[in-house]
PDB file of N, CA, C and O in Angstrom:
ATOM      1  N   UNK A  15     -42.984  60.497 -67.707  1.00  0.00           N
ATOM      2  CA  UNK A  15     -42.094  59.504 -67.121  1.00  0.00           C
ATOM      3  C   UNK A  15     -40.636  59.870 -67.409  1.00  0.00           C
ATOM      4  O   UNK A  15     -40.220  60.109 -68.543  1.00  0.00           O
ATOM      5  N   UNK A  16     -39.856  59.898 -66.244  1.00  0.00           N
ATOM      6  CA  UNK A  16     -38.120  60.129 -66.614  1.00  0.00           C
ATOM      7  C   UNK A  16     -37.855  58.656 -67.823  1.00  0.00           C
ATOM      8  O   UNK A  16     -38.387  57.559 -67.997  1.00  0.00           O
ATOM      9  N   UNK A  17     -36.967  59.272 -68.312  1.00  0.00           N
ATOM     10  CA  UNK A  17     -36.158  58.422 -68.793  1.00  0.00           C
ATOM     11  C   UNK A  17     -34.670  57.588 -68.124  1.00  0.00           C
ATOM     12  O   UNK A  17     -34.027  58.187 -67.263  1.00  0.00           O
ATOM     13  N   UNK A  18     -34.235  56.266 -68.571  1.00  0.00           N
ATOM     14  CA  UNK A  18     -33.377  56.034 -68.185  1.00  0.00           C
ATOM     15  C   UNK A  18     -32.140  56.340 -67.434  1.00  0.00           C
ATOM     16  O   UNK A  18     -31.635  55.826 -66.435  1.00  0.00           O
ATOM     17  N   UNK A  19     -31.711  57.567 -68.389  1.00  0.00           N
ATOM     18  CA  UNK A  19     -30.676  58.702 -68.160  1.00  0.00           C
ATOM     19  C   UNK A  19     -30.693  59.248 -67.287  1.00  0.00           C
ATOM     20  O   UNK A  19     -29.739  59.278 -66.511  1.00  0.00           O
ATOM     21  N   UNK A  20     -32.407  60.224 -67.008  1.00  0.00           N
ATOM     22  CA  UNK A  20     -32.105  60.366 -65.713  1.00  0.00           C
ATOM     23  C   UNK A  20     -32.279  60.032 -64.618  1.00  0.00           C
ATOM     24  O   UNK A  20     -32.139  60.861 -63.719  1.00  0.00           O
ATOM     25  N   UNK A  21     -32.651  58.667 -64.325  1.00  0.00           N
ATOM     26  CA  UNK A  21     -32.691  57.875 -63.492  1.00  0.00           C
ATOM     27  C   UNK A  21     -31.480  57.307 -62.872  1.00  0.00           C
ATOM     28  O   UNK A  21     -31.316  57.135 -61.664  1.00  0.00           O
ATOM     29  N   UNK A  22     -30.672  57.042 -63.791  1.00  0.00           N
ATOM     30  CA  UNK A  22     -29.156  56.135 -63.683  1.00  0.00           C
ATOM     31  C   UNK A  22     -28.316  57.484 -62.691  1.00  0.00           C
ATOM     32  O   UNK A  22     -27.800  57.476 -61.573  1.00  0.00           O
ATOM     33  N   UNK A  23     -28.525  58.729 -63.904  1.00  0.00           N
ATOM     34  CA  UNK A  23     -27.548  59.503 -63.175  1.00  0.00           C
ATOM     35  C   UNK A  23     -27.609  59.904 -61.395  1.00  0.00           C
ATOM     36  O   UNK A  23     -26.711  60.107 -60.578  1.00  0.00           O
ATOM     37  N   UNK A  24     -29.256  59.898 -61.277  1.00  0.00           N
ATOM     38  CA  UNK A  24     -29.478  60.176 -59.494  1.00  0.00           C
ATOM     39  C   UNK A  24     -29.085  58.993 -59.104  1.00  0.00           C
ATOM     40  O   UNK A  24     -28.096  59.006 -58.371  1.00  0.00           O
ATOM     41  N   UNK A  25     -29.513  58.023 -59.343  1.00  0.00           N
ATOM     42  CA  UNK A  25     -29.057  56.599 -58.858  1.00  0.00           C
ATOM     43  C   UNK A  25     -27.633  56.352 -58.757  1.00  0.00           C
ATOM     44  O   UNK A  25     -27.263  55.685 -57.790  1.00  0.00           O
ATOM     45  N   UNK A  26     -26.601  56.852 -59.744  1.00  0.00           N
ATOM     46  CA  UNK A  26     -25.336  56.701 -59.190  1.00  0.00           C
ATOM     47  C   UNK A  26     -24.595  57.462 -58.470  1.00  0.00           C
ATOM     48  O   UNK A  26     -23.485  57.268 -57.973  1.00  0.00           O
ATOM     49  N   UNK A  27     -25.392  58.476 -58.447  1.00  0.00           N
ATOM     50  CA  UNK A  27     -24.857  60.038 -57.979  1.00  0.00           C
ATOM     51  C   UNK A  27     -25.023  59.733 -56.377  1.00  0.00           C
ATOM     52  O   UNK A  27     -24.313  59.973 -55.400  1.00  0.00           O
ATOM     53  N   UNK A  28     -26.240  59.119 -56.555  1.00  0.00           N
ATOM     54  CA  UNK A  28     -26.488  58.240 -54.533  1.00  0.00           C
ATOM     55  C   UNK A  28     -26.004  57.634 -54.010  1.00  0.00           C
ATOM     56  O   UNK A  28     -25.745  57.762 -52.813  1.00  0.00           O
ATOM     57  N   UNK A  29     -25.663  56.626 -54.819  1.00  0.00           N
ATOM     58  CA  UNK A  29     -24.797  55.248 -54.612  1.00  0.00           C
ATOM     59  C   UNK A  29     -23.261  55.768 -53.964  1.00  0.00           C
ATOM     60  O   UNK A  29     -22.610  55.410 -52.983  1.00  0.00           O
ATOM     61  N   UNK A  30     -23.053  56.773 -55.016  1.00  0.00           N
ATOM     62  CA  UNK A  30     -21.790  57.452 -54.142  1.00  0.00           C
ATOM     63  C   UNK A  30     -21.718  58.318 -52.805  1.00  0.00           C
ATOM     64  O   UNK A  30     -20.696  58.475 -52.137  1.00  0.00           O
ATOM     65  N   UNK A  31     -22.792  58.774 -52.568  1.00  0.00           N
ATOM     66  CA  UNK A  31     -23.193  59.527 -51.564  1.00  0.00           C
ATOM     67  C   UNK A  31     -23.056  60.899 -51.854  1.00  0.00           C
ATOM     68  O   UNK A  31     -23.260  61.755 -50.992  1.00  0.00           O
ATOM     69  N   UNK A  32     -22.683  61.199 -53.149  1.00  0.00           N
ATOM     70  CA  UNK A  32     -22.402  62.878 -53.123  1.00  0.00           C
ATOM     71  C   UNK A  32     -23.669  64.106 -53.490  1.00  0.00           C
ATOM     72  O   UNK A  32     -24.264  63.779 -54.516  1.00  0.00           O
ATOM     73  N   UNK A  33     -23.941  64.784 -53.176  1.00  0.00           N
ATOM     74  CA  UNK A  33     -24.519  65.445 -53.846  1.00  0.00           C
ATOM     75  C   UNK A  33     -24.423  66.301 -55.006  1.00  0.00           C
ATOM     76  O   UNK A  33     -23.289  66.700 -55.269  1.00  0.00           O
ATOM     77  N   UNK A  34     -25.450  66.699 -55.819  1.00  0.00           N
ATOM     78  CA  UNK A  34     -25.422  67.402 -56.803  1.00  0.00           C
ATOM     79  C   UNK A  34     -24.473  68.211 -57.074  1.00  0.00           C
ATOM     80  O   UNK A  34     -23.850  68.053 -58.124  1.00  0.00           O
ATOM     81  N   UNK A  35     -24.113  69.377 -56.088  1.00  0.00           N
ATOM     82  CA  UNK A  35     -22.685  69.646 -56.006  1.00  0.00           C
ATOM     83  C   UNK A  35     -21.808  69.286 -56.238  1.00  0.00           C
ATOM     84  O   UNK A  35     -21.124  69.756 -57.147  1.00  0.00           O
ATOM     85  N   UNK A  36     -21.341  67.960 -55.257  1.00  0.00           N
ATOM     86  CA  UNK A  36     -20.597  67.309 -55.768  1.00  0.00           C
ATOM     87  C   UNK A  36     -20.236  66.664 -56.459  1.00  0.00           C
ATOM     88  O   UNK A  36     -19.120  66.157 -56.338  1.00  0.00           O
ATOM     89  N   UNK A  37     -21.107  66.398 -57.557  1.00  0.00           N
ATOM     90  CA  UNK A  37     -21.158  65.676 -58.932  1.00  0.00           C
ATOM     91  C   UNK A  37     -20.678  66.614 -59.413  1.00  0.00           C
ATOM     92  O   UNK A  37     -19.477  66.561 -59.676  1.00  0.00           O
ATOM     93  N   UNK A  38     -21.542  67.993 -59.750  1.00  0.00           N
ATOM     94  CA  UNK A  38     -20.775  69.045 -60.996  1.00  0.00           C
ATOM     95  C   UNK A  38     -19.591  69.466 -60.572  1.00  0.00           C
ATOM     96  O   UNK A  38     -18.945  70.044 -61.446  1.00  0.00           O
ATOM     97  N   UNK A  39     -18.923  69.351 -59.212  1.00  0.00           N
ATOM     98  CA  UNK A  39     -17.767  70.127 -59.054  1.00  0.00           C
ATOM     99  C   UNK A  39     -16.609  68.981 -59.448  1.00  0.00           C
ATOM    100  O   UNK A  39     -15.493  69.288 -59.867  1.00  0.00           O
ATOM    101  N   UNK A  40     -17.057  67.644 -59.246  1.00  0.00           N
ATOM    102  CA  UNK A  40     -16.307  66.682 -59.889  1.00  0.00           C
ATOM    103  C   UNK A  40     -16.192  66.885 -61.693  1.00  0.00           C
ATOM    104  O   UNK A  40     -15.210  66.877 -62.435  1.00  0.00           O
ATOM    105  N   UNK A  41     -17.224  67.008 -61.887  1.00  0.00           N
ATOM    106  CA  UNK A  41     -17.446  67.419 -63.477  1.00  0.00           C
ATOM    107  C   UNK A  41     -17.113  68.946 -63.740  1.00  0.00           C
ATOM    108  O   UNK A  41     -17.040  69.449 -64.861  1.00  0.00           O
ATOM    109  N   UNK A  42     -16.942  69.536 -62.666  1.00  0.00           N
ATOM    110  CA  UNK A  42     -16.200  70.715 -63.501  1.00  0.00           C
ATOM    111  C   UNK A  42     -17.670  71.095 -64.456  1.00  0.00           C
ATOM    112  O   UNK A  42     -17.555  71.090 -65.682  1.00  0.00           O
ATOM    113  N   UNK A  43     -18.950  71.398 -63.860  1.00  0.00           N
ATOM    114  CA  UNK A  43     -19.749  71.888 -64.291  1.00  0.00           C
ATOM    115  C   UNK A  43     -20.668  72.386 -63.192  1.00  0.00           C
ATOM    116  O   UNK A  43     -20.303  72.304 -62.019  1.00  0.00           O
ATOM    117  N   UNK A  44     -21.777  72.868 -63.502  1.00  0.00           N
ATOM    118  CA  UNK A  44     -22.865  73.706 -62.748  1.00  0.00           C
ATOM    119  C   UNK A  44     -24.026  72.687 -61.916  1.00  0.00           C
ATOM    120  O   UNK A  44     -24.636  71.781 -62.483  1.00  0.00           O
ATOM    121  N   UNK A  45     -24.113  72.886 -61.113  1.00  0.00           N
ATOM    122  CA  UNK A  45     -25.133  72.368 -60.344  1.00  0.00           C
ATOM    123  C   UNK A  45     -26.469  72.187 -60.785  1.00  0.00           C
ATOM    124  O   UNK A  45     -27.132  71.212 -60.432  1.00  0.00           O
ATOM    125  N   UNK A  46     -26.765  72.796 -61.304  1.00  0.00           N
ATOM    126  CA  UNK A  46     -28.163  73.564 -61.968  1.00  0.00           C
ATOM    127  C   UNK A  46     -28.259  72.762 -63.145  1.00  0.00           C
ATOM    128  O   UNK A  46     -29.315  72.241 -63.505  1.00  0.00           O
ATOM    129  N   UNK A  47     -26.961  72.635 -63.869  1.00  0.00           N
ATOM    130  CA  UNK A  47     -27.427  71.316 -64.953  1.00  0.00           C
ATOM    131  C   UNK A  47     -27.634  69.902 -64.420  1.00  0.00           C
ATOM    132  O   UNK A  47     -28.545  69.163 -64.792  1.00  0.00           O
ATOM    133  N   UNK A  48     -26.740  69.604 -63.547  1.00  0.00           N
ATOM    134  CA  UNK A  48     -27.169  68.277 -62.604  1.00  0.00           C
ATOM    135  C   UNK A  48     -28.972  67.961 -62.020  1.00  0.00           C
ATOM    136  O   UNK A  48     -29.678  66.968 -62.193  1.00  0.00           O
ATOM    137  N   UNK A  49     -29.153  68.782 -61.567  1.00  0.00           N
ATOM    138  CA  UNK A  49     -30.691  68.627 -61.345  1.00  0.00           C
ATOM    139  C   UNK A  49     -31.482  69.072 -62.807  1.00  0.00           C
ATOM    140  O   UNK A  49     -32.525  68.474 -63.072  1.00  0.00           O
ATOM    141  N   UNK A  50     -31.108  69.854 -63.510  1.00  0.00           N
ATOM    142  CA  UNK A  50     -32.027  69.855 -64.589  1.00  0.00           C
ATOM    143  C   UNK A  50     -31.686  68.157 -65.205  1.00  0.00           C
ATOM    144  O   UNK A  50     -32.754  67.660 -65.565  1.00  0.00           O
ATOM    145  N   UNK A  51     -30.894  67.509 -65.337  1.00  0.00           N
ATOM    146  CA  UNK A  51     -30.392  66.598 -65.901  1.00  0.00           C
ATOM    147  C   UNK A  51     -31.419  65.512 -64.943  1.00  0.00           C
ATOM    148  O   UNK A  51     -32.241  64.812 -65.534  1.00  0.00           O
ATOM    149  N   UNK A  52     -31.341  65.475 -64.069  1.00  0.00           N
ATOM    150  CA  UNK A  52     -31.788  64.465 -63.200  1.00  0.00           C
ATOM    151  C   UNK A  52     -33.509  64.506 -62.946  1.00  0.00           C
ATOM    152  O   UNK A  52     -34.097  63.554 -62.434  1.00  0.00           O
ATOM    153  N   UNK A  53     -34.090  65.555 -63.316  1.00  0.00           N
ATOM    154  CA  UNK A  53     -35.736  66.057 -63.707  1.00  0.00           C
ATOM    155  C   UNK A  53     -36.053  65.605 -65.095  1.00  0.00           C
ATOM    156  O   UNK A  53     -37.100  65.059 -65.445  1.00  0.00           O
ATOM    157  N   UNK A  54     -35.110  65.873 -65.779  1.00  0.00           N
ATOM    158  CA  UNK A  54     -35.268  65.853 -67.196  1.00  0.00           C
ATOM    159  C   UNK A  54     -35.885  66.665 -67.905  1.00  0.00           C
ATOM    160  O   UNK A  54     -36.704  66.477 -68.804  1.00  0.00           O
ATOM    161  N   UNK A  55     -35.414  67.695 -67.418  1.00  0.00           N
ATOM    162  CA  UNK A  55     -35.545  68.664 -68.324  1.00  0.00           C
ATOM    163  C   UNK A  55     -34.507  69.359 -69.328  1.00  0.00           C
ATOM    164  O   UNK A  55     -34.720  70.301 -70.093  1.00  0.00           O
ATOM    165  N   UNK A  56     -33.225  68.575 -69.098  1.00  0.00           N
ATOM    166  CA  UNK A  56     -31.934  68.796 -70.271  1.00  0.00           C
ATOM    167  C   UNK A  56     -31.413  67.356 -70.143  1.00  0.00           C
ATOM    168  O   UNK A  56     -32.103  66.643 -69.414  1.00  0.00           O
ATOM    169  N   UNK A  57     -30.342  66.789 -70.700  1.00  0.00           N
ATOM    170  CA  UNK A  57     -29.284  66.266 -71.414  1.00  0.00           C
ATOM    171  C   UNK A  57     -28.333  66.814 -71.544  1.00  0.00           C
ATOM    172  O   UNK A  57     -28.371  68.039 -71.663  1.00  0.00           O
ATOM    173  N   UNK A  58     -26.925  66.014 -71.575  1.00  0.00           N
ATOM    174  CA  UNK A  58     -25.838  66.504 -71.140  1.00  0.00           C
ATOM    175  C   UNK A  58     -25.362  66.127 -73.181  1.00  0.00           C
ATOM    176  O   UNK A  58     -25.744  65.359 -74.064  1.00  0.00           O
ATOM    177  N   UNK A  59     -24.310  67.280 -73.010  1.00  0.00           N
ATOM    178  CA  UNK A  59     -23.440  66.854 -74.907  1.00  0.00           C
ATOM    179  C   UNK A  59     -22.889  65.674 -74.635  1.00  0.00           C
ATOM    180  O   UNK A  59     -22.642  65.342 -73.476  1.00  0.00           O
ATOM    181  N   UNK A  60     -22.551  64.649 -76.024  1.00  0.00           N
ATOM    182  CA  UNK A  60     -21.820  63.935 -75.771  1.00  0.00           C
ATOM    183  C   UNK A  60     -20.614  63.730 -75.084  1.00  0.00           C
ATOM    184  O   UNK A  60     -20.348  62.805 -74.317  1.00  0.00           O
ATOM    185  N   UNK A  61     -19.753  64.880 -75.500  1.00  0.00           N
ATOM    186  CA  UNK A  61     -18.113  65.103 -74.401  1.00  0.00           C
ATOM    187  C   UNK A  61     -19.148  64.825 -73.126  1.00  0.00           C
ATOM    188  O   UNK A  61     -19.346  63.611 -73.186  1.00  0.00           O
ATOM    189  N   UNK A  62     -19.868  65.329 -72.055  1.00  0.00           N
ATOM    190  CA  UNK A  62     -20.349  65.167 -71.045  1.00  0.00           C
ATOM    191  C   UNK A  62     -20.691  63.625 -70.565  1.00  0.00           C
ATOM    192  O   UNK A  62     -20.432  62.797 -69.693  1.00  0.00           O
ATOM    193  N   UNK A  63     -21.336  63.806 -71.573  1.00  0.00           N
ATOM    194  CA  UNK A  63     -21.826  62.219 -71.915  1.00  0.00           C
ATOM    195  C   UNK A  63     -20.851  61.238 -71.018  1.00  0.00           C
ATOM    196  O   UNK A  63     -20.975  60.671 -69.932  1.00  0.00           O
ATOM    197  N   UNK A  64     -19.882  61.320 -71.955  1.00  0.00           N
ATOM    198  CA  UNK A  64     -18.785  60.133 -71.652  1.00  0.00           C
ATOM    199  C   UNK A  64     -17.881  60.818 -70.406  1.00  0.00           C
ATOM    200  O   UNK A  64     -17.030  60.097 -69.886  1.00  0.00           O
ATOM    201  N   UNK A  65     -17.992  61.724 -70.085  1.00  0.00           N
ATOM    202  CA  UNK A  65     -17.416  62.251 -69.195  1.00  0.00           C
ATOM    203  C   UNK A  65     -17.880  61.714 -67.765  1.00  0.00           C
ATOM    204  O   UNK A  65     -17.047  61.134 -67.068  1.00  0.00           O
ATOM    205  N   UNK A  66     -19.073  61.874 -67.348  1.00  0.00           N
ATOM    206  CA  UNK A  66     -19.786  61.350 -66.573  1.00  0.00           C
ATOM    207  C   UNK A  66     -20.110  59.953 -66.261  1.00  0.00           C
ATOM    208  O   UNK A  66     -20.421  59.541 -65.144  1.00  0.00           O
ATOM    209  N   UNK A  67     -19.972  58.954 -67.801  1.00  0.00           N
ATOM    210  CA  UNK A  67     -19.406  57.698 -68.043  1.00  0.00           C
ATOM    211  C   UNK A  67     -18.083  57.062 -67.125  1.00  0.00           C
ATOM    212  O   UNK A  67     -17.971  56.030 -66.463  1.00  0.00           O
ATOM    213  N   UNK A  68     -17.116  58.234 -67.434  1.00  0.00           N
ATOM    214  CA  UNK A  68     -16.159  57.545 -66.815  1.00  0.00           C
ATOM    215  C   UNK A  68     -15.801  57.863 -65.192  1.00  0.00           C
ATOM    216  O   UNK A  68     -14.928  57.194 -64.639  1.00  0.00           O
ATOM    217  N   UNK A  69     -16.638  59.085 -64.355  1.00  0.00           N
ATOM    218  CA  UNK A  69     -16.814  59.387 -63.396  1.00  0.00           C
ATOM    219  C   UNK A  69     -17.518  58.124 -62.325  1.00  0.00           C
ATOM    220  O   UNK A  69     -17.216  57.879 -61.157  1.00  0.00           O
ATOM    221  N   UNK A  70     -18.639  57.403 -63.285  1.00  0.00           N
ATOM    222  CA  UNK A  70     -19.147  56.555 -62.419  1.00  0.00           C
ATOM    223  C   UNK A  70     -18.406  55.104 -62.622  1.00  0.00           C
ATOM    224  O   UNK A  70     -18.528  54.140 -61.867  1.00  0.00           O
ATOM    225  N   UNK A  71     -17.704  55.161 -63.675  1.00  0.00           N
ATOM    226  CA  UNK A  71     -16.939  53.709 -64.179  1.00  0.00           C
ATOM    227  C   UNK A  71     -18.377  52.940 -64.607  1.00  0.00           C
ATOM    228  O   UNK A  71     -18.890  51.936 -64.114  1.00  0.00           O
ATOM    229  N   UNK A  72     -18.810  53.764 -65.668  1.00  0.00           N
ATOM    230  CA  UNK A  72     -20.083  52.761 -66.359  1.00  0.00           C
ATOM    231  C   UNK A  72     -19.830  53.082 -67.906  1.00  0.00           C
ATOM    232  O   UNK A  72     -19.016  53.869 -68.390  1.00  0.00           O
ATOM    233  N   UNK A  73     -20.576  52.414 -68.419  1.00  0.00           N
ATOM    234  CA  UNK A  73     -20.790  52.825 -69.850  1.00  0.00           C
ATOM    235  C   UNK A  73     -21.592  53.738 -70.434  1.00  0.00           C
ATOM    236  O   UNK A  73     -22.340  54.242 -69.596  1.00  0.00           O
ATOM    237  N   UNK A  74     -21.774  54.230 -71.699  1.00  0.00           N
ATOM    238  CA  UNK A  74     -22.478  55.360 -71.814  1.00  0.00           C
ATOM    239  C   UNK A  74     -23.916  54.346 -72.121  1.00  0.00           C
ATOM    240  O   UNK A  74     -24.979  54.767 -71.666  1.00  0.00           O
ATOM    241  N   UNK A  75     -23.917  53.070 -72.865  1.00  0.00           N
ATOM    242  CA  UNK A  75     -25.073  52.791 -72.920  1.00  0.00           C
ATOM    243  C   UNK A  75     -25.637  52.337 -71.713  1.00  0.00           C
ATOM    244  O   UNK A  75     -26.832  52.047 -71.766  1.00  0.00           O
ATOM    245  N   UNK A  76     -25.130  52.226 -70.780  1.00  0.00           N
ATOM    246  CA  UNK A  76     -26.061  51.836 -69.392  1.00  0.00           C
ATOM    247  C   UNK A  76     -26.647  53.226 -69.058  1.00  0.00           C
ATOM    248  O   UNK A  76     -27.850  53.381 -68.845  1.00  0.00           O
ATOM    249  N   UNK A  77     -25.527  54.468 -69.013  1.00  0.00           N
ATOM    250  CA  UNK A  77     -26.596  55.288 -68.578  1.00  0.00           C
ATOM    251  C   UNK A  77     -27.548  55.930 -69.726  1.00  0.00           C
ATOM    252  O   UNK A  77     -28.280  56.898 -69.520  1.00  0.00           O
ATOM    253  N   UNK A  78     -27.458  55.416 -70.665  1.00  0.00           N
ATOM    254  CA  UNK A  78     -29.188  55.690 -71.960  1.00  0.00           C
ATOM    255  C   UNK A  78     -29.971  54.683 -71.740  1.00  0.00           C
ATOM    256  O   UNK A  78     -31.143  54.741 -72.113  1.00  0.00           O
ATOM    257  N   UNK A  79     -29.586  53.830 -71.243  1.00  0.00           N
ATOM    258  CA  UNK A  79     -30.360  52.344 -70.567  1.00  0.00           C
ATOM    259  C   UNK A  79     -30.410  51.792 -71.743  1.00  0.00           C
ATOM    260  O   UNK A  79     -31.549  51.812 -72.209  1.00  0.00           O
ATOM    261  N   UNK A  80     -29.735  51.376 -72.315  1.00  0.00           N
ATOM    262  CA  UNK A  80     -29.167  50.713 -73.426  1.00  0.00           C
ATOM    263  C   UNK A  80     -29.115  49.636 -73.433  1.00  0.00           C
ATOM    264  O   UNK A  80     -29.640  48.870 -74.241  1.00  0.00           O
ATOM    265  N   UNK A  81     -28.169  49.280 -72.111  1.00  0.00           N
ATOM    266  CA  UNK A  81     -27.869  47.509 -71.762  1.00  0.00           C
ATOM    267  C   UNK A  81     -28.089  47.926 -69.781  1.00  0.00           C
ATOM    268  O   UNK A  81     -27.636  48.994 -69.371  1.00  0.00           O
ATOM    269  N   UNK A  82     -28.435  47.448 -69.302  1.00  0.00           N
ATOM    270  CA  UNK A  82     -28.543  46.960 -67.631  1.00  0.00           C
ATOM    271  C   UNK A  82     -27.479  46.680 -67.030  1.00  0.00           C
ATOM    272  O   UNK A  82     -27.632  46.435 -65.834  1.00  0.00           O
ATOM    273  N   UNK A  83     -26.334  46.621 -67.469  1.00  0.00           N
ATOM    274  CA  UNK A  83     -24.845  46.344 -66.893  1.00  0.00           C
ATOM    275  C   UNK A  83     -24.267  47.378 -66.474  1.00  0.00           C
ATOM    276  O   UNK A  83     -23.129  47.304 -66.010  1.00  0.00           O
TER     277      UNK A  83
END
């Protein structure tokens, strides 16, 4: 079963309409971690973490599914 994390991240990554691409090129990272991220087969470092936090204007515990807000 995915976890939270990577659930939230496809889910907001949709919501915006962009693709994977366009997530890491916003993040100034690799594509290839975006879908590994979103399979779950990696996790992003904390700097990422919050990086991606503030890309979607969420918190970091919503996307660990922490709190539902």
């Amino acid at each position: 079963m995915k976890n939270k994390f990577a659930i939230r991240v496809k889910e907001l990554r949709l919501e915006k309409g962009w693709t994977q691409q366009e997530l890491a090129d916003k993040l100034d990272y690799k594509r290839n971690s975006i879908c590994n991220w979103e399979i779950h087969n990696k996790e992003p470092d904390f700097d990422m973490l919050i990086k991606i936090a503030h890309i979607f204007n969420v918190s970091t515990d919503y996307l660990l599914g922490v709190d539902d807000i």
